Amino acid sequence: MSDDSDNSTPITHEDLDIMRLNNSDVTSSSDVINPQATNTINNGSTNDNIQNSSYSNSLAVKTNIICSDNQKSECDIPSKNKNDNESLDHNDTAILISDDNDSDWEDIDDNDNDINNDLLSSLGNFLENINPINDPPCLIDDSDWKDIDKNHDTPLLNDGNKLKNIDNQSDTSVLTDDNDSDWVDIDDIDGDNNDTVLLSDGSDSKDKDASSNNSENNSPIDPILLTLNAEQARLYFFMNSHLGVKSFIHEPSTFDDNIVMYDKNEIVEIVDGRYIKDKSFYLVKWRNWSLGFNTWERFGSLYKAQEHIFEFKKKKHSSNKSINIMHLMLTRHIITQLFELFRTSNGLSLPMISIEDIYGFFNNLGNGTEDQQKLRKMSLRSNLSTLSLDFFRQTQFRDLRQWEININVFSSKPKVKVENNIDLEGPPENFAYIPNYTYDSKIIIPDNPPSGCICKKNCLFSSNCCNKLSGEVNVYDLEKNILVAPDCPVFECHENCKCIMTNCFNRVVQNGSKVDVCIYKSRFPGWASKTCQNIEMGQFVGICVGEIITLKEFNRRLQNSLTSIDFTWKLDFNDANNFKCIVDCTNYGNFTRFINHSCEANLSIYHVWISSLGTYFPHLALFANRKIYAGEQLTIDYFINRSVDSLKKSGIKCQCEMKNCKGYFF
Ligand SMILES: C[S@@+](CC[C@H](N)C(=O)[O-])C[C@H]1O[C@@H](n2cnc3c(N)ncnc32)[C@H](O)[C@@H]1O
């Protein structure tokens, strides 16, 4: 591999200046590419890879968990496939059924009666029994929350000490002032712990009957209910309507004696804020934690991060999205502990907790010694948090599973799996999986190459073949692995060649990749791609597809924050200053869009021409530059020609963790 090769690299900050200078009208380009538009529908693709939380039979909730805040383990090991022969049709409605040991996706509209009919009928009864007029909705909708920006809004606490126990006895609460943001005494002597009902006006209503009229009654039924299976719906309803559960949101964490106070440097920003019965909650985006770890935290926990709250209030962009009580049961601290505690090599394995068990806890909360009561409360809190996590985990599985099905509709082979055993994030938003380049009508790509080779057979050792343009007799070996270096252009045979298409040794990229891959969540840096099988050195792995856009369009997107240089590739070859188009993978792409950078990458980018010889429109094809083993993360060197000094300018730390890491990213 030549050091001075200038293979396609992501757009860099330096490039941006060049592009702005070069930003002449490129829309009239007559260069052409001919994407292989073979969108084969992959019926019956079953992907067993998405792991479900598997329940054990026992109620095995652990409390007093001592874990570090950082997740140490990362599940990069490819998960075991279950031997499930049953296929889901794309038209089938899939739901998740939990059984003793495992959870499988089942076809609920098949005829084989293998669904748990009791669950379905109880779901039916449950949904029928919700009377939108008389019954309270399951969700705490926005009417429960006040605008946090009013003048009487949360005053910031003056003194962190106030967050400690105020009477050195069993009280867990702190109170600050009359107006706002106060922690309620959860073990006060008047015994009204379970009395509090959350009302839209913020006032308490003691011992209110769940079915009586109140201001929540006019809220519509949350549509999420209609997407749940019976168990999920039962849990969802229980958690969001049980008065005892609601009262728990007033309590400081019972995992710890003291409130967990996060450091301001752990926080990127506050993205949302709500009031619930005079308590302030803020949705936090954590540094080095992905969106799947955004959590609602109480003001007290954010005491040391008040400047982020100021920033948030300045922006005043509180969203009106509904949240439910289960979100409030899951602080980052708790999610981290539960992930640490229940992680297996295949994902999370959460214990089975029934609603009846929870009732048992509630009924016995006041019994026994003080220590026993405290322990029960901690166990209850732990159980409620685990139930909440399991709920979100299951809805996450459903969403990821749907994404996986959608992806495989477009790829006949290989199968692309999707996995997230790291956090609660679902499929990336605003991203569509595509099998090939996409571009609008401004970009004209002729697809009829003027001439082809006249080889009689398979183009092996033929000095008159298209591959001669590459300067080599053979670009690919007998196994169809690449022989040349990345700085060598590759010209494959095409439709105007005389060779026998099925036997030709000079057609590899156009026939597609044979590698099964997995898009998965890694601890750092977010989504990634890995291989599910061994890959030979030189083997073709995939093409970087996305939207082909002009420089003008690219600049427009950049200015409007519609794209980022991190997700774009220049379509240049050996001339970084001479390119007309860019591949933007921000919103459209395939698994290559999730490939992270490594200073010792295992994939190299090649420029491959097939039906179009237009200079500016090569395919960006990825080939293995060494043997890659099943389960290994796939990586590209984004900055192959960049010096450490030029990378340093960005100040962004590279997270590839390789021995020869250049240290910086972009
Ligand atoms: C093409 S995307 C790769 C997928 C990305 N990890 C995600 O979650 O969508 C490139 C982005 O991933 C992150 N990234 C990839 N490799 C990295 C590395 N070695 N060090 C730090 N960040 C990296 C950066 O945020 C970069 O903007």
XYZ file of C-alpha atoms and ligand atoms in Angstrom:
693
model
C 0.000 0.000 0.000
C 1.465 3.288 -0.990
C 1.825 5.957 1.631
C 1.096 8.759 -0.690
C -2.109 7.295 -1.980
C -4.954 9.716 -1.824
C -7.913 7.530 -1.338
C -11.259 8.951 -0.512
C -11.282 10.317 2.950
C -13.976 12.029 4.909
C -14.286 15.714 4.324
C -11.950 17.573 6.633
C -12.047 21.108 7.956
C -9.252 22.010 5.562
C -11.237 20.583 2.680
C -14.142 22.778 3.526
C -12.145 25.863 2.667
C -11.050 24.341 -0.607
C -14.590 23.380 -1.412
C -15.928 26.803 -0.800
C -13.343 28.123 -3.214
C -14.161 25.446 -5.751
C -17.807 25.805 -5.376
C -18.560 26.449 -8.985
C -21.689 24.960 -10.429
C -21.033 21.300 -10.686
C -24.552 20.273 -11.393
C -23.917 20.198 -15.103
C -21.430 17.419 -14.781
C -21.883 14.779 -17.380
C -19.852 12.182 -15.562
C -21.771 9.130 -14.924
C -22.025 6.243 -12.642
C -24.302 3.302 -12.834
C -25.285 2.039 -9.468
C -26.300 -1.563 -9.422
C -29.931 -1.155 -8.729
C -30.734 -4.646 -7.635
C -33.138 -4.274 -4.791
C -33.968 -7.839 -4.061
C -36.708 -8.392 -1.551
C -35.575 -10.791 1.059
C -38.701 -12.556 2.086
C -38.662 -14.604 5.201
C -35.530 -13.094 6.607
C -35.416 -14.032 10.234
C -32.811 -12.475 12.340
C -32.319 -14.079 15.674
C -29.610 -11.797 16.726
C -31.591 -9.271 18.648
C -31.373 -10.431 22.194
C -34.244 -10.205 24.531
C -34.067 -9.946 28.227
C -34.530 -13.433 29.465
C -36.329 -13.996 32.668
C -35.370 -16.492 35.236
C -38.070 -18.087 37.299
C -36.971 -16.609 40.546
C -37.467 -13.197 41.933
C -33.816 -12.366 42.060
C -33.556 -8.700 42.613
C -30.314 -7.626 44.104
C -30.059 -4.551 46.171
C -27.204 -2.606 47.677
C -25.429 -2.860 44.397
C -21.973 -1.442 44.424
C -20.783 -0.668 40.929
C -18.644 1.892 39.291
C -20.388 4.555 37.257
C -18.637 3.439 34.132
C -19.649 0.437 32.209
C -16.612 -1.671 31.836
C -17.730 -4.548 29.764
C -18.640 -4.221 26.176
C -20.460 -6.905 24.318
C -18.512 -7.078 21.143
C -18.756 -10.818 21.107
C -21.179 -11.873 18.408
C -24.215 -13.245 20.070
C -25.262 -16.815 19.653
C -27.927 -17.487 17.122
C -30.859 -19.340 18.387
C -31.904 -22.351 16.405
C -35.229 -20.987 15.550
C -36.492 -22.242 12.256
C -39.593 -20.151 12.262
C -39.493 -17.293 9.836
C -41.326 -14.065 10.075
C -42.869 -12.725 6.982
C -42.463 -9.001 6.483
C -46.189 -8.636 6.478
C -46.541 -10.346 9.802
C -47.057 -8.496 12.988
C -44.376 -9.458 15.412
C -44.634 -9.177 19.144
C -42.370 -10.260 21.911
C -43.389 -13.145 24.084
C -41.516 -13.794 27.259
C -41.275 -17.244 28.632
C -39.292 -18.784 31.423
C -35.925 -18.789 29.844
C -36.030 -16.620 26.896
C -37.994 -14.292 24.748
C -38.726 -14.843 21.143
C -40.399 -12.894 18.453
C -43.523 -14.626 17.454
C -45.803 -14.223 14.542
C -49.081 -13.214 16.110
C -51.140 -13.541 13.004
C -50.123 -16.996 11.943
C -52.442 -19.926 12.118
C -50.358 -22.264 14.141
C -51.858 -21.167 17.442
C -48.503 -21.039 19.093
C -49.240 -17.717 20.662
C -50.185 -17.503 24.260
C -53.885 -16.931 23.797
C -54.368 -16.005 27.419
C -52.072 -13.070 26.989
C -53.870 -11.853 23.940
C -57.291 -12.203 25.435
C -56.212 -10.452 28.592
C -54.752 -7.681 26.477
C -58.082 -7.441 24.679
C -59.956 -7.288 27.977
C -57.534 -4.798 29.358
C -57.829 -2.471 26.437
C -61.593 -2.798 26.330
C -61.790 -1.962 30.008
C -60.079 1.333 29.604
C -62.848 3.831 29.487
C -61.450 7.014 28.069
C -64.060 9.088 29.854
C -64.024 7.676 33.345
C -60.690 6.075 33.783
C -57.487 7.967 34.214
C -55.082 7.560 31.351
C -52.039 5.455 31.985
C -49.678 8.164 30.983
C -48.727 11.246 32.858
C -49.272 13.539 29.969
C -48.072 17.062 29.543
C -50.938 18.474 31.490
C -49.225 17.160 34.577
C -46.249 19.351 34.039
C -45.908 23.022 34.496
C -43.786 25.319 32.495
C -40.502 25.498 34.261
C -39.765 28.973 33.047
C -42.330 30.831 35.039
C -41.103 33.423 37.480
C -41.768 31.308 40.497
C -39.595 28.670 38.983
C -37.064 26.455 40.658
C -34.690 28.490 42.694
C -31.284 26.999 42.676
C -30.177 25.455 45.885
C -27.595 27.344 47.853
C -26.017 24.630 49.753
C -25.284 21.075 48.782
C -25.307 20.029 52.396
C -29.008 20.424 52.405
C -29.222 17.357 50.314
C -28.082 15.234 53.190
C -30.360 13.827 55.855
C -31.778 16.709 57.752
C -32.452 15.152 61.077
C -29.784 12.465 61.199
C -32.465 9.921 61.725
C -34.316 8.000 59.139
C -35.445 10.929 57.086
C -34.230 10.880 53.570
C -35.507 14.212 52.497
C -34.427 17.776 52.231
C -36.485 20.850 51.932
C -35.178 24.104 50.675
C -37.716 26.834 50.391
C -41.336 27.552 49.934
C -41.468 27.866 46.273
C -39.993 25.059 44.561
C -37.850 22.095 43.834
C -38.126 20.408 47.160
C -37.607 16.898 48.207
C -40.536 15.512 50.097
C -39.969 13.623 53.287
C -40.671 10.125 52.170
C -40.704 8.526 55.558
C -42.582 11.155 57.418
C -44.571 10.203 60.415
C -47.984 10.966 59.099
C -47.843 7.782 57.111
C -49.116 9.345 53.936
C -46.345 8.018 51.748
C -48.708 6.381 49.385
C -51.326 9.039 49.427
C -49.961 11.441 46.931
C -51.687 11.594 43.613
C -50.257 13.645 40.844
C -52.678 16.119 39.498
C -52.322 18.469 36.629
C -52.620 21.439 38.920
C -49.763 20.207 41.040
C -51.802 19.868 44.205
C -52.001 16.708 46.239
C -55.078 14.644 46.419
C -55.070 12.205 49.243
C -56.296 8.650 48.791
C -57.873 9.487 45.547
C -59.558 6.609 43.844
C -57.806 5.774 40.606
C -61.047 5.627 38.676
C -62.596 8.808 39.999
C -62.772 11.901 37.902
C -59.854 14.215 37.897
C -58.225 16.557 35.508
C -56.322 13.752 33.801
C -59.528 12.197 32.596
C -59.787 14.061 29.366
C -56.381 13.036 28.153
C -56.420 10.640 25.240
C -55.244 7.082 25.659
C -51.575 6.888 24.965
C -51.141 5.260 21.549
C -48.179 3.326 22.866
C -50.638 1.072 24.676
C -51.908 -0.219 21.378
C -48.461 -1.407 20.401
C -47.815 -3.434 23.522
C -48.352 -7.076 24.201
C -50.453 -8.063 27.161
C -47.664 -8.319 29.695
C -46.111 -5.069 28.608
C -49.465 -3.315 28.675
C -50.188 -4.683 32.129
C -46.853 -3.454 33.395
C -47.224 -0.119 31.673
C -50.640 0.425 33.163
C -49.546 -0.663 36.598
C -46.500 1.550 36.696
C -48.287 4.615 35.442
C -51.430 4.365 37.491
C -50.490 2.811 40.805
C -50.537 5.486 43.462
C -47.753 3.898 45.462
C -45.516 3.852 42.423
C -46.303 7.466 41.737
C -45.318 8.417 45.252
C -41.909 6.914 44.664
C -40.966 9.600 42.236
C -40.848 12.001 45.167
C -38.205 9.990 46.863
C -34.521 10.400 46.629
C -32.823 7.299 45.390
C -33.134 4.470 47.837
C -30.154 2.766 46.247
C -28.001 5.129 48.245
C -28.306 6.819 51.547
C -27.360 10.084 49.962
C -28.513 11.538 46.711
C -26.109 10.867 43.877
C -24.825 14.229 42.787
C -23.369 14.340 39.328
C -20.459 16.487 38.365
C -21.086 19.239 35.834
C -18.370 17.849 33.565
C -20.311 14.643 33.222
C -23.075 16.546 31.479
C -23.176 17.752 27.883
C -26.467 19.577 28.187
C -29.935 19.553 29.640
C -32.299 18.790 26.790
C -35.655 18.997 28.500
C -37.188 19.931 31.791
C -40.471 19.335 33.573
C -42.243 20.015 36.787
C -44.070 17.271 38.429
C -45.898 18.258 41.534
C -43.471 21.011 42.344
C -40.472 18.845 41.671
C -38.101 19.733 38.884
C -36.818 17.015 36.624
C -34.329 17.520 33.848
C -33.531 15.291 30.911
C -29.753 15.019 30.744
C -27.463 14.223 27.813
C -24.377 12.709 29.442
C -20.841 13.153 28.240
C -19.466 9.956 26.719
C -22.849 8.305 27.033
C -25.027 7.984 24.005
C -28.604 9.173 23.597
C -29.750 5.785 24.854
C -28.573 6.901 28.241
C -30.362 10.234 28.395
C -32.114 10.177 31.744
C -34.481 12.298 33.799
C -32.711 13.478 36.885
C -34.036 15.425 39.807
C -32.778 18.871 40.532
C -30.971 17.720 43.645
C -28.774 15.360 41.658
C -27.849 18.213 39.367
C -26.964 20.589 42.124
C -23.358 20.787 40.999
C -24.417 21.293 37.403
C -26.579 24.336 37.758
C -24.912 26.175 34.916
C -26.322 23.589 32.530
C -29.761 24.291 33.940
C -29.239 28.016 33.370
C -28.225 27.305 29.800
C -31.277 25.182 29.270
C -33.572 27.821 30.673
C -32.024 30.448 28.443
C -32.868 28.377 25.410
C -36.392 27.670 26.593
C -36.848 24.747 24.308
C -38.642 22.345 26.553
C -40.367 19.791 24.374
C -43.894 18.703 24.937
C -43.257 15.044 24.454
C -45.072 12.867 26.929
C -43.043 10.975 29.430
C -44.249 8.369 31.829
C -43.344 7.402 35.320
C -41.103 4.577 34.186
C -38.661 7.125 32.805
C -38.462 8.708 36.205
C -37.565 5.390 37.805
C -34.419 5.253 35.723
C -31.691 7.691 36.569
C -28.341 7.243 34.893
C -26.937 5.916 38.110
C -29.625 3.253 38.323
C -29.501 2.288 34.642
C -25.748 1.881 34.893
C -26.066 -0.333 37.928
C -28.741 -2.489 36.353
C -26.809 -2.871 33.088
C -23.692 -3.798 35.039
C -25.540 -6.209 37.235
C -27.583 -8.061 34.655
C -25.357 -7.942 31.589
C -24.476 -11.265 30.019
C -22.399 -11.944 26.934
C -25.655 -11.941 24.967
C -27.198 -8.822 26.370
C -29.191 -8.189 29.494
C -30.815 -10.932 31.487
C -33.250 -9.276 33.841
C -34.970 -11.186 36.624
C -38.658 -11.867 36.476
C -40.683 -9.638 38.748
C -44.445 -9.913 38.798
C -46.835 -7.162 39.634
C -48.088 -9.380 42.442
C -44.600 -9.334 43.947
C -44.657 -5.564 43.860
C -48.025 -5.499 45.612
C -46.478 -7.736 48.275
C -43.719 -5.212 48.837
C -46.168 -2.342 49.082
C -48.385 -4.180 51.539
C -45.467 -4.961 53.824
C -43.596 -1.689 53.629
C -44.650 -0.601 57.111
C -43.990 -3.932 58.832
C -40.954 -4.988 60.823
C -38.065 -3.052 62.226
C -36.815 0.201 60.811
C -33.947 -1.565 59.098
C -36.281 -4.123 57.571
C -38.535 -1.384 56.299
C -35.599 0.422 54.784
C -34.461 -2.744 53.088
C -37.947 -3.369 51.725
C -38.088 0.124 50.374
C -34.772 -0.339 48.652
C -35.898 -3.648 47.209
C -39.117 -2.094 46.022
C -37.287 0.752 44.370
C -34.908 -1.725 42.780
C -37.806 -3.849 41.532
C -39.652 -0.876 40.080
C -36.524 0.306 38.329
C -35.865 -3.174 36.971
C -39.429 -3.429 35.709
C -39.054 -0.045 34.045
C -35.771 -1.026 32.448
C -37.284 -4.231 31.175
C -40.170 -2.308 29.665
C -37.903 0.080 27.794
C -35.644 -2.773 26.813
C -38.527 -4.614 25.229
C -39.791 -1.609 23.328
C -36.202 -1.029 22.224
C -35.973 -4.628 20.967
C -39.169 -4.187 19.052
C -37.872 -1.030 17.364
C -34.459 -2.520 16.604
C -36.054 -5.657 15.282
C -38.263 -3.620 12.972
C -35.237 -1.714 11.744
C -33.417 -4.962 11.110
C -36.341 -6.267 9.071
C -36.435 -3.035 7.078
C -32.710 -3.225 6.392
C -32.888 -6.780 5.150
C -35.705 -6.020 2.773
C -33.064 -4.292 0.718
C -30.307 -6.817 1.003
C -30.850 -10.304 -0.281
C -27.468 -11.385 1.022
C -25.717 -10.796 3.329
C -27.867 -10.545 6.336
C -27.354 -7.412 8.363
C -27.962 -7.816 12.067
C -28.662 -5.135 14.612
C -27.646 -5.261 18.269
C -27.567 -2.915 21.216
C -26.411 -4.467 24.457
C -24.955 -1.256 25.751
C -27.804 1.121 26.407
C -31.444 1.850 25.660
C -31.035 3.579 22.325
C -33.230 2.436 19.480
C -32.543 2.777 15.747
C -30.836 6.025 14.728
C -33.363 8.684 13.892
C -33.640 10.265 10.453
C -31.651 7.544 8.805
C -32.769 5.361 5.914
C -30.902 2.218 4.965
C -30.235 2.068 1.225
C -28.494 -0.590 -0.862
C -26.864 1.745 -3.349
C -26.028 5.331 -4.145
C -28.940 7.680 -4.346
C -28.891 11.072 -6.054
C -31.312 13.617 -7.405
C -31.969 14.600 -10.992
C -29.328 17.338 -10.941
C -26.685 14.671 -11.057
C -26.595 12.876 -14.369
C -24.709 9.659 -14.434
C -24.527 8.017 -17.880
C -24.401 4.293 -17.579
C -23.444 3.078 -20.987
C -19.688 2.620 -21.208
C -18.432 3.207 -24.768
C -16.511 -0.034 -25.046
C -15.728 -3.233 -23.240
C -13.219 -6.046 -23.350
C -13.222 -8.728 -26.024
C -12.084 -11.562 -23.788
C -13.584 -14.896 -24.804
C -13.703 -16.528 -21.384
C -13.131 -15.390 -17.836
C -10.656 -12.520 -18.188
C -8.008 -14.382 -16.244
C -4.464 -13.458 -17.369
C -5.852 -11.501 -20.293
C -3.716 -8.541 -21.180
C -6.514 -6.913 -23.203
C -9.087 -6.890 -20.472
C -10.599 -3.879 -18.692
C -8.299 -4.584 -15.808
C -5.419 -3.467 -17.991
C -6.624 0.056 -17.258
C -5.643 -0.664 -13.681
C -2.123 -1.334 -14.927
C -2.314 -4.947 -13.825
C -3.146 -8.168 -15.555
C -5.143 -9.429 -12.637
C -6.699 -7.155 -10.043
C -8.363 -10.048 -8.243
C -6.933 -13.486 -7.438
C -8.673 -16.820 -8.015
C -10.620 -16.367 -4.759
C -11.664 -12.896 -5.971
C -9.600 -11.204 -3.280
C -7.957 -7.966 -4.287
C -4.284 -8.074 -5.280
C -3.495 -4.416 -5.858
C -2.877 -1.540 -3.446
C -5.583 1.018 -2.574
C -3.923 3.694 -4.701
C -4.544 1.586 -7.778
C -7.834 2.313 -9.573
C -9.903 -0.755 -10.292
C -11.830 -1.158 -13.539
C -14.215 -4.076 -13.573
C -15.781 -5.635 -16.660
C -19.318 -4.503 -17.420
C -22.355 -5.041 -19.638
C -20.544 -4.125 -22.850
C -17.787 -6.658 -22.301
C -17.706 -9.856 -24.296
C -16.518 -12.063 -21.418
C -18.784 -14.583 -19.742
C -20.374 -12.611 -16.974
C -20.834 -15.458 -14.522
C -17.252 -16.705 -14.889
C -15.403 -13.434 -15.195
C -12.662 -12.941 -12.612
C -12.784 -9.199 -13.082
C -16.204 -8.716 -11.520
C -16.323 -8.597 -7.759
C -17.763 -5.363 -6.396
C -20.644 -5.466 -8.861
C -21.638 -8.893 -7.553
C -22.056 -7.601 -4.017
C -20.517 -8.550 -0.718
C -20.777 -12.028 0.725
C -20.028 -10.921 4.263
C -22.618 -11.029 7.042
C -22.287 -7.977 9.229
C -23.791 -6.548 12.369
C -24.530 -2.931 13.210
C -24.073 -2.752 16.945
C -23.695 -0.331 19.763
C -20.223 -0.051 21.223
C -19.417 1.754 24.448
C -17.094 4.103 22.547
C -17.715 5.662 20.093
C -21.369 4.798 19.644
C -22.757 2.748 16.776
C -20.260 0.538 14.993
C -20.155 -2.317 12.476
C -18.612 -5.730 12.994
C -18.297 -8.849 10.937
C -20.249 -11.987 11.823
C -17.836 -14.240 9.953
C -14.136 -14.571 9.220
C -13.010 -12.367 6.351
C -9.962 -13.213 4.250
C -7.281 -10.659 3.494
C -8.266 -8.871 0.287
C -11.929 -9.898 0.488
C -14.554 -7.394 -0.637
C -16.717 -6.278 2.307
C -19.027 -3.529 1.033
C -19.421 -0.183 -0.671
C -19.849 3.155 1.052
C -23.213 4.248 -0.217
C -25.092 7.436 0.533
C -26.516 10.436 -1.236
C -24.331 11.800 -4.005
C -24.545 15.558 -3.716
C -22.817 18.488 -5.333
C -20.422 20.724 -3.453
C -22.981 23.484 -3.582
C -25.571 21.298 -1.942
C -23.014 20.087 0.557
C -22.212 23.633 1.616
C -25.890 24.423 1.932
C -26.404 21.412 4.173
C -23.380 22.236 6.224
C -24.509 25.796 6.827
C -27.926 24.582 7.909
C -26.501 21.812 10.096
C -28.172 19.224 7.911
C -24.999 17.233 7.513
C -21.703 16.865 9.259
C -18.264 16.350 7.827
C -18.052 13.187 9.914
C -20.493 11.410 7.654
C -19.276 12.470 4.221
C -16.772 11.174 1.712
C -15.171 13.029 -1.144
C -15.543 11.383 -4.492
C -12.023 12.049 -5.577
C -9.266 9.860 -6.794
C -5.651 10.779 -6.223
C -6.480 14.456 -6.272
C -7.979 15.858 -3.114
C -8.464 19.255 -4.740
C -10.263 18.007 -7.749
C -13.586 16.459 -6.996
C -17.093 17.470 -7.842
C -19.326 15.398 -5.693
C -19.612 14.126 -2.188
C -21.221 11.065 -0.724
C -23.322 12.178 2.208
C -24.215 9.283 4.511
C -25.919 11.388 7.177
C -29.468 10.375 6.318
C -28.996 7.605 3.776
C -26.481 4.816 3.835
C -25.756 1.191 4.620
C -23.751 -0.559 7.344
C -20.577 1.230 6.211
C -22.048 4.430 7.594
C -21.494 3.017 11.079
C -17.873 2.020 10.536
C -15.643 3.864 12.968
C -12.162 5.200 12.438
C -9.078 3.348 13.612
C -5.452 4.372 13.240
C -4.787 0.681 12.478
C -7.840 -0.028 10.355
C -8.673 -3.472 9.009
C -10.414 -2.167 5.862
C -9.020 -0.122 2.978
C -10.964 2.023 0.556
C -10.586 1.323 -3.154
C -11.934 3.261 -6.103
C -13.776 0.937 -8.397
C -15.287 1.809 -11.768
C -17.852 -0.502 -13.274
C -20.343 0.746 -15.825
C -19.209 4.309 -15.768
C -15.735 5.488 -16.523
C -16.578 9.006 -15.355
C -13.642 10.260 -13.352
C -15.707 11.720 -10.577
C -17.972 8.818 -9.781
C -16.096 5.764 -8.627
C -17.583 3.299 -6.191
C -15.909 3.514 -2.805
C -15.332 -0.161 -2.133
C -14.028 -1.576 1.139
C -11.631 -4.527 1.107
C -10.035 -6.272 4.083
C -6.347 -5.398 4.405
C -5.745 -8.352 6.737
C -7.607 -11.382 7.936
C -10.521 -10.241 10.096
C -12.104 -12.653 12.545
C -15.804 -13.086 13.268
C -16.899 -10.608 15.919
C -14.179 -8.052 15.169
C -15.174 -4.459 14.684
C -14.736 -3.232 11.096
C -12.678 -0.061 10.876
C -11.420 2.418 8.291
C -8.562 4.890 8.594
C -10.447 8.122 7.897
C -7.239 10.122 7.835
C -4.813 7.942 5.951
C -2.760 10.838 4.625
C -3.094 13.228 7.487
C -0.186 14.114 9.717
C -0.522 14.037 13.487
C 0.005 17.803 13.549
C -2.925 18.513 11.281
C -5.146 16.167 13.295
C -4.083 17.767 16.551
C -5.726 21.025 15.524
C -9.175 19.626 16.148
C -8.359 18.725 19.723
C -10.792 15.806 19.472
C -9.368 12.649 21.001
C -9.304 9.508 18.904
C -10.866 6.570 20.694
C -9.494 3.762 18.560
C -7.236 2.541 21.376
C -4.680 1.137 18.924
C -1.003 0.925 19.736
C -0.118 3.312 16.930
C -3.002 5.684 17.515
C -2.304 9.192 16.234
C -4.138 10.468 19.290
C -6.495 12.845 17.543
C -9.579 12.636 15.427
C -10.213 15.146 12.621
C -19.145 7.554 10.291
S -19.612 7.798 11.927
C -19.391 6.249 12.661
C -20.629 5.826 13.435
C -20.794 6.541 14.730
N -19.984 5.923 15.764
C -22.242 6.596 15.163
O -22.549 6.326 16.340
O -23.094 6.917 14.337
C -18.301 8.801 12.471
C -18.467 9.323 13.885
O -18.143 8.316 14.822
C -17.310 8.810 15.851
N -16.008 8.127 15.752
C -15.689 7.178 14.869
N -14.448 6.706 15.091
C -13.957 7.396 16.140
C -12.725 7.373 16.843
N -11.742 6.544 16.516
N -12.572 8.235 17.861
C -13.533 9.084 18.213
N -14.733 9.143 17.593
C -14.952 8.320 16.567
C -17.171 10.292 15.635
O -18.142 10.913 16.420
C -17.538 10.454 14.200
O -18.160 11.666 14.007
